[in-house]
Coordinates of C-alpha atoms and ligand atoms in Angstrom, one line a residue:
M18 CA 12.7 139.5 -21.3
S19 CA 15.7 137.2 -21.5
D20 CA 16.8 134.0 -23.5
F21 CA 16.4 132.0 -20.3
D22 CA 12.5 133.1 -20.1
F23 CA 12.2 132.1 -23.8
D24 CA 13.5 128.6 -22.9
Q25 CA 11.0 128.3 -20.4
I26 CA 8.2 129.5 -22.6
Q27 CA 9.3 126.9 -25.2
K28 CA 9.2 124.0 -22.7
T29 CA 5.9 124.9 -21.4
V30 CA 4.7 125.2 -25.3
E31 CA 6.2 121.5 -26.0
A32 CA 4.5 120.3 -22.9
E33 CA 1.2 121.6 -23.7
L34 CA 1.4 120.3 -27.3
E35 CA 1.8 116.9 -26.0
R36 CA -1.4 116.9 -24.0
I37 CA -3.6 118.0 -26.8
T38 CA -6.0 115.2 -27.8
S39 CA -9.0 116.8 -29.5
F40 CA -10.2 119.4 -31.9
Q41 CA -11.5 121.7 -29.1
Q42 CA -8.2 121.6 -27.1
L43 CA -6.2 122.4 -30.2
Q44 CA -8.5 125.7 -30.8
V45 CA -8.0 126.9 -27.0
F46 CA -3.9 126.2 -27.8
Q47 CA -4.3 128.2 -30.9
H48 CA -6.4 130.9 -29.3
K49 CA -3.7 131.1 -26.3
Y50 CA -0.6 131.4 -28.2
L51 CA -1.3 132.7 -31.8
G52 CA -4.7 134.5 -30.9
R53 CA -4.4 138.5 -31.2
K54 CA -3.8 138.9 -27.5
G55 CA -1.9 135.5 -27.4
V56 CA 1.6 134.7 -26.0
I57 CA 3.3 134.8 -29.2
P58 CA 2.1 138.3 -30.6
S59 CA 2.7 139.7 -27.0
L60 CA 6.4 138.4 -27.1
T61 CA 6.7 140.2 -30.4
R62 CA 5.6 143.3 -29.1
Q63 CA 8.2 143.2 -26.4
L64 CA 11.0 142.9 -28.7
S65 CA 10.9 146.4 -29.5
K66 CA 12.4 147.2 -25.9
L67 CA 15.4 144.9 -26.4
E68 CA 19.0 145.9 -27.8
P69 CA 19.1 145.3 -31.5
V70 CA 21.4 142.3 -31.1
Q71 CA 19.5 140.3 -28.5
R72 CA 16.3 141.6 -30.6
R73 CA 17.4 139.9 -33.6
Q74 CA 18.4 136.6 -31.9
L75 CA 15.0 136.3 -29.9
G76 CA 13.0 137.7 -32.8
Q77 CA 14.5 134.7 -34.9
R78 CA 13.8 132.1 -32.0
I79 CA 10.2 133.6 -31.8
N80 CA 9.4 133.2 -35.4
A81 CA 10.8 129.9 -35.4
L82 CA 8.3 128.8 -32.6
K83 CA 5.5 130.6 -34.3
Q84 CA 6.1 128.6 -37.7
R85 CA 6.3 125.5 -35.6
L86 CA 2.8 125.9 -34.0
I87 CA 1.3 126.9 -37.4
N88 CA 2.6 123.9 -38.9
Y89 CA 1.5 121.7 -36.2
I90 CA -2.0 123.2 -36.1
A91 CA -2.2 122.7 -40.1
E92 CA -1.2 119.2 -39.6
K93 CA -3.5 118.0 -36.6
E94 CA -6.5 120.1 -37.4
P95 CA -7.9 118.0 -40.2
L96 CA -7.3 114.7 -38.1
F97 CA -9.0 116.1 -34.9
K98 CA -11.8 117.3 -37.1
T99 CA -12.7 113.8 -38.6
Q100 CA -12.3 112.5 -35.3
A101 CA -14.7 114.8 -33.7
S102 CA -17.3 114.2 -36.5
S103 CA -16.9 110.3 -36.4
Q104 CA -17.2 110.5 -32.6
S105 CA -20.3 112.6 -32.7
F106 CA -21.9 110.3 -35.2
S107 CA -21.0 107.0 -33.3
L108 CA -22.1 108.2 -30.0
S109 CA -25.7 108.7 -31.4
E110 CA -26.0 106.1 -34.0
L111 CA -23.5 103.3 -33.4
S112 CA -26.1 101.5 -31.6
L113 CA -29.1 101.7 -34.0
P114 CA -29.8 98.7 -36.5
G115 CA -28.7 99.2 -39.8
I116 CA -31.0 100.2 -42.7
A117 CA -31.9 96.6 -44.2
Q118 CA -31.5 96.5 -48.1
E119 CA -34.4 94.8 -49.7
L120 CA -33.1 92.3 -52.2
G121 CA -34.9 91.9 -55.3
H122 CA -35.3 88.5 -57.6
L123 CA -35.9 87.4 -61.1
H124 CA -39.7 87.9 -62.5
P125 CA -41.4 84.7 -62.5
I126 CA -41.5 84.8 -66.2
T127 CA -37.8 85.3 -66.5
R128 CA -37.3 82.4 -64.3
V129 CA -39.5 80.3 -66.4
I130 CA -37.7 81.3 -69.5
E131 CA -34.4 80.4 -67.8
E132 CA -35.5 77.0 -66.7
I133 CA -36.8 76.2 -70.0
C134 CA -33.9 77.3 -71.9
G135 CA -31.8 75.5 -69.4
V136 CA -33.3 72.2 -70.2
F137 CA -32.6 72.8 -74.1
M138 CA -29.1 73.8 -73.5
R139 CA -28.4 70.6 -71.5
M140 CA -29.7 68.9 -74.8
G141 CA -27.2 70.7 -77.1
F142 CA -29.5 73.6 -78.1
S143 CA -27.9 77.1 -78.3
V144 CA -30.2 80.3 -77.4
V145 CA -30.6 82.9 -80.0
E146 CA -32.5 86.2 -79.8
G147 CA -34.1 88.3 -82.4
P148 CA -35.7 91.8 -82.8
E149 CA -39.0 92.6 -81.5
I150 CA -39.6 95.0 -84.7
E151 CA -39.7 92.8 -87.6
T152 CA -40.1 92.8 -91.5
E153 CA -43.3 91.4 -92.8
Y154 CA -41.2 89.1 -94.7
N155 CA -39.6 87.3 -91.9
N156 CA -42.8 87.3 -89.7
F157 CA -45.0 85.9 -92.6
T158 CA -43.7 85.6 -96.2
G159 CA -40.5 83.8 -95.5
L160 CA -42.5 81.4 -93.4
N161 CA -44.8 80.5 -96.1
I162 CA -47.6 82.5 -95.1
P163 CA -48.5 84.5 -98.4
L164 CA -50.4 87.7 -98.2
E165 CA -53.6 86.1 -99.3
H166 CA -53.4 83.3 -96.8
P167 CA -56.0 83.2 -94.3
A168 CA -53.3 82.3 -91.7
R169 CA -52.3 86.0 -92.1
D170 CA -55.5 87.2 -90.4
V171 CA -55.1 84.6 -87.7
F172 CA -52.3 86.5 -86.5
D173 CA -53.7 89.9 -86.0
T174 CA -50.8 92.1 -86.3
F175 CA -49.5 95.2 -85.0
Y176 CA -48.3 97.1 -87.9
L177 CA -45.9 100.0 -87.5
E178 CA -46.3 103.4 -89.6
P179 CA -43.1 103.9 -91.3
R180 CA -41.4 107.2 -90.6
A181 CA -40.7 109.3 -93.8
W182 CA -36.9 108.7 -93.7
I183 CA -37.6 104.9 -93.7
R184 CA -40.3 104.9 -96.2
D185 CA -38.1 106.9 -98.7
R186 CA -35.2 104.2 -98.3
K187 CA -35.7 101.7 -101.2
E188 CA -34.0 98.7 -99.2
L189 CA -36.6 99.2 -96.6
K190 CA -39.7 99.2 -98.7
E191 CA -41.3 96.4 -96.6
R192 CA -43.8 97.1 -93.8
L193 CA -42.4 96.8 -90.4
L194 CA -44.5 95.1 -87.6
L195 CA -44.2 94.0 -84.1
R196 CA -43.5 90.3 -84.5
S197 CA -46.5 88.2 -83.7
H198 CA -44.7 85.1 -82.9
T199 CA -40.8 83.9 -82.5
S200 CA -41.0 82.0 -85.7
P201 CA -39.3 84.8 -87.9
V202 CA -35.9 84.2 -85.8
Q203 CA -35.9 80.8 -87.7
I204 CA -35.8 82.7 -90.8
R205 CA -32.8 84.9 -89.5
V206 CA -30.9 82.0 -87.9
M207 CA -31.2 79.7 -91.1
R208 CA -30.0 82.4 -93.3
A209 CA -27.1 83.4 -91.1
R210 CA -26.0 79.7 -90.5
K211 CA -25.8 76.3 -92.1
P212 CA -27.1 73.1 -90.7
P213 CA -26.7 71.3 -88.3
L214 CA -28.8 73.7 -86.3
A215 CA -30.3 73.3 -82.8
V216 CA -31.5 76.6 -81.3
V217 CA -34.1 77.9 -79.0
V218 CA -35.3 81.5 -79.1
P219 CA -36.9 83.2 -76.2
G220 CA -38.6 86.6 -76.6
R221 CA -41.6 89.0 -76.4
V222 CA -44.3 88.9 -79.0
Y223 CA -47.3 91.2 -79.7
R224 CA -50.8 90.6 -80.7
P225 CA -53.6 93.0 -80.7
D226 CA -56.0 90.9 -78.4
A227 CA -58.4 92.2 -75.9
V228 CA -56.8 91.9 -72.7
D229 CA -58.5 89.3 -70.2
A230 CA -57.5 86.8 -67.7
S231 CA -55.8 84.6 -70.5
H232 CA -54.9 87.3 -73.0
S233 CA -52.4 89.9 -73.1
F234 CA -51.3 92.1 -76.2
M235 CA -47.6 91.3 -75.4
F236 CA -46.5 87.9 -74.2
H237 CA -43.5 85.7 -74.3
Q238 CA -42.9 82.6 -76.6
I239 CA -39.9 80.3 -77.0
E240 CA -39.2 79.0 -80.2
G241 CA -37.2 76.0 -81.0
F242 CA -35.9 74.3 -84.1
M243 CA -33.5 71.7 -85.3
V244 CA -32.2 71.1 -88.8
D245 CA -29.9 68.5 -90.2
E246 CA -29.8 65.7 -92.9
D247 CA -31.9 63.1 -91.1
I248 CA -34.2 64.9 -88.4
R249 CA -37.5 63.0 -88.0
F250 CA -40.6 63.6 -86.5
S251 CA -39.6 60.9 -83.8
D252 CA -36.6 63.6 -82.8
L253 CA -39.3 66.0 -82.3
K254 CA -41.3 63.8 -80.0
G255 CA -38.3 62.6 -78.0
V256 CA -37.2 66.1 -77.5
L257 CA -40.4 67.4 -76.4
E258 CA -40.9 64.4 -74.1
V259 CA -37.6 65.2 -72.3
F260 CA -38.6 68.8 -72.1
L261 CA -42.1 68.3 -70.7
K262 CA -41.0 65.8 -68.1
A263 CA -38.3 68.2 -66.9
I264 CA -40.6 70.9 -66.5
F265 CA -43.4 69.1 -65.3
G266 CA -42.3 66.0 -64.0
Q267 CA -41.7 62.4 -64.9
E268 CA -45.1 61.4 -64.6
I269 CA -46.6 64.0 -67.3
S270 CA -48.3 62.2 -70.2
M271 CA -48.3 63.9 -73.6
R272 CA -50.2 63.5 -76.8
F273 CA -49.9 65.1 -80.3
R274 CA -53.1 66.3 -82.1
P275 CA -53.1 67.0 -85.8
H276 CA -53.1 70.8 -86.6
F277 CA -52.2 73.2 -89.2
F278 CA -49.4 75.7 -89.4
P279 CA -48.3 77.1 -92.8
F280 CA -44.6 76.8 -91.8
T281 CA -44.6 73.2 -90.7
E282 CA -45.8 69.8 -92.4
P283 CA -47.2 67.7 -90.7
S284 CA -48.1 69.8 -87.8
A285 CA -49.3 69.2 -84.4
E286 CA -50.5 70.7 -81.3
V287 CA -49.1 69.0 -78.3
D288 CA -51.1 68.5 -75.0
I289 CA -50.1 67.5 -71.6
G290 CA -52.3 65.5 -69.3
C291 CA -54.1 68.0 -67.1
I292 CA -51.7 68.6 -64.1
I293 CA -54.5 69.8 -61.8
C294 CA -57.2 67.0 -62.2
K295 CA -54.5 64.3 -63.5
G296 CA -56.8 63.8 -66.4
E297 CA -60.0 63.6 -64.6
G298 CA -61.5 66.6 -66.1
C299 CA -61.9 70.0 -64.2
S300 CA -62.3 73.7 -65.0
V301 CA -58.8 74.3 -65.9
C302 CA -58.7 71.9 -68.7
S303 CA -62.4 72.5 -69.5
R304 CA -63.1 68.8 -68.6
K305 CA -61.0 67.4 -71.3
G306 CA -58.5 66.0 -69.1
W307 CA -55.8 67.7 -71.4
L308 CA -54.0 71.0 -71.6
E309 CA -53.0 72.4 -74.7
I310 CA -49.3 73.5 -74.4
L311 CA -47.4 74.1 -77.6
G312 CA -47.5 74.0 -81.4
A313 CA -45.1 71.9 -83.5
G314 CA -44.2 70.1 -86.7
M315 CA -41.5 69.4 -89.3
I316 CA -40.4 72.4 -91.2
H317 CA -42.0 73.2 -94.2
P318 CA -40.0 72.6 -97.4
N319 CA -41.1 76.1 -98.6
V320 CA -39.2 77.7 -95.5
F321 CA -36.2 75.9 -96.4
K322 CA -36.3 77.0 -100.0
N323 CA -36.8 80.6 -98.8
V324 CA -33.8 80.6 -96.8
G325 CA -31.6 78.8 -99.4
Y326 CA -31.6 75.3 -97.9
D327 CA -32.1 72.4 -100.1
P328 CA -35.4 70.6 -99.2
N329 CA -34.1 67.3 -100.4
K330 CA -31.0 67.4 -98.3
Y331 CA -32.3 68.9 -95.0
T332 CA -35.2 68.1 -92.6
G333 CA -36.0 69.6 -89.4
F334 CA -38.7 70.2 -86.8
A335 CA -39.8 73.5 -85.1
F336 CA -42.1 74.3 -82.2
G337 CA -43.4 77.3 -80.5
L338 CA -44.6 77.6 -76.8
G339 CA -46.2 80.4 -74.7
V340 CA -44.2 81.1 -71.6
E341 CA -47.0 82.6 -69.6
R342 CA -49.2 79.6 -70.1
I343 CA -46.5 77.1 -68.8
A344 CA -45.8 79.6 -65.8
M345 CA -49.3 79.7 -65.1
L346 CA -49.8 76.0 -65.0
K347 CA -46.6 75.5 -63.1
Y348 CA -47.5 77.9 -60.4
S349 CA -51.3 77.7 -60.6
I350 CA -51.9 81.3 -61.5
N351 CA -55.2 82.0 -63.0
D352 CA -54.8 85.5 -64.5
I353 CA -52.2 86.6 -67.1
R354 CA -52.4 90.1 -66.1
L355 CA -50.7 89.4 -62.7
F356 CA -47.5 89.0 -64.5
F357 CA -47.6 92.6 -66.0
E358 CA -49.1 94.6 -63.1
N359 CA -45.9 94.9 -61.0
D360 CA -47.8 94.2 -58.0
L361 CA -45.1 93.3 -55.3
R362 CA -47.7 91.4 -53.3
F363 CA -47.7 88.9 -56.1
L364 CA -44.3 89.1 -57.3
K365 CA -42.7 88.6 -53.8
Q366 CA -44.3 85.0 -53.8
F367 CA -41.7 83.7 -56.2
Ligands
LIG9 N1 -45.5 80.3 -84.3 C1 -46.7 79.4 -84.0 C2 -47.5 80.4 -83.1 O1 -47.2 81.3 -82.6 C3 -46.1 78.3 -83.0 C4 -45.3 77.1 -83.8 C5 -44.0 77.4 -83.9 C6 -46.0 76.3 -84.5 C7 -43.2 76.6 -84.6 C8 -45.1 75.3 -85.2 C9 -43.9 75.4 -85.4 O2 -48.7 80.0 -82.9

């Protein structure tokens, strides 16, 4: 073998390299030149037949070529490989339609809460939330519902069995419970802030009611209250009128019926004209023509005293409404359990 032969081999190698365009061709090339019986190893074997000087020269050139091929393959192999896998993927799957991602949406109760809070926010109210596990004080005593008061039985309540480590802590002597209404957040907010206040409080409440089409042991309320130096019953009426018209339409009629709540005085239950029969009388309104929609009143002076406000300086109103009830009326839903069963056939309608 001479230098001339090697020049020829090198030319052929370069030409072949140029033509490699796939992983398979690269493998064939590698086998042909670097394989055990390949061109490079057989050239190396022939070196022993040469004169020492020529052997060294040619040996160096062969090694250089070998290194070049090794580097080339190391560089190109990963590129050709990804090309190969994407090619086989694209050929079989490129024309398949994609897998559609099903888009979820907000739960109808969440939507109604957002809609109601939105109306009040536009009137300048801020939204505050409170914990679902409450103290007996915030849920009852602070709201002017003393232990012996009959109203305390009215709210049948889930009391929590205190764990030993809580029982032993003196500052947590009080019983804890699942709040039976959102009114305890009145106490929390009034203790933490000073008037003027305009706040709405959405959240879950719990009562051990037997479950049926209109009762659930867990449901949602929105509390609202406003406190300042000159808040009057007429402010309550005005705010509720704006709210009810925004939710049920400008045509809706509204009436206040005297009622009793320990934490408001005077108190009222607020009805709207039946949105199903427009006041004619139907099964939804039990032929009364009116639907009870929320409880409200002027915050009791004792509640102000309990939070450290001067009842001679401040007045305020409060109201509380059931979100499920409003959602059921708005969307003509006749069973509260539908909201909590997670049946997609129901939920997808919203
Ligand atoms: N907390 C009362 C309830 O759950 C509703 C209410 C709130 C009434 C605020 C008056 C004022 O029934």
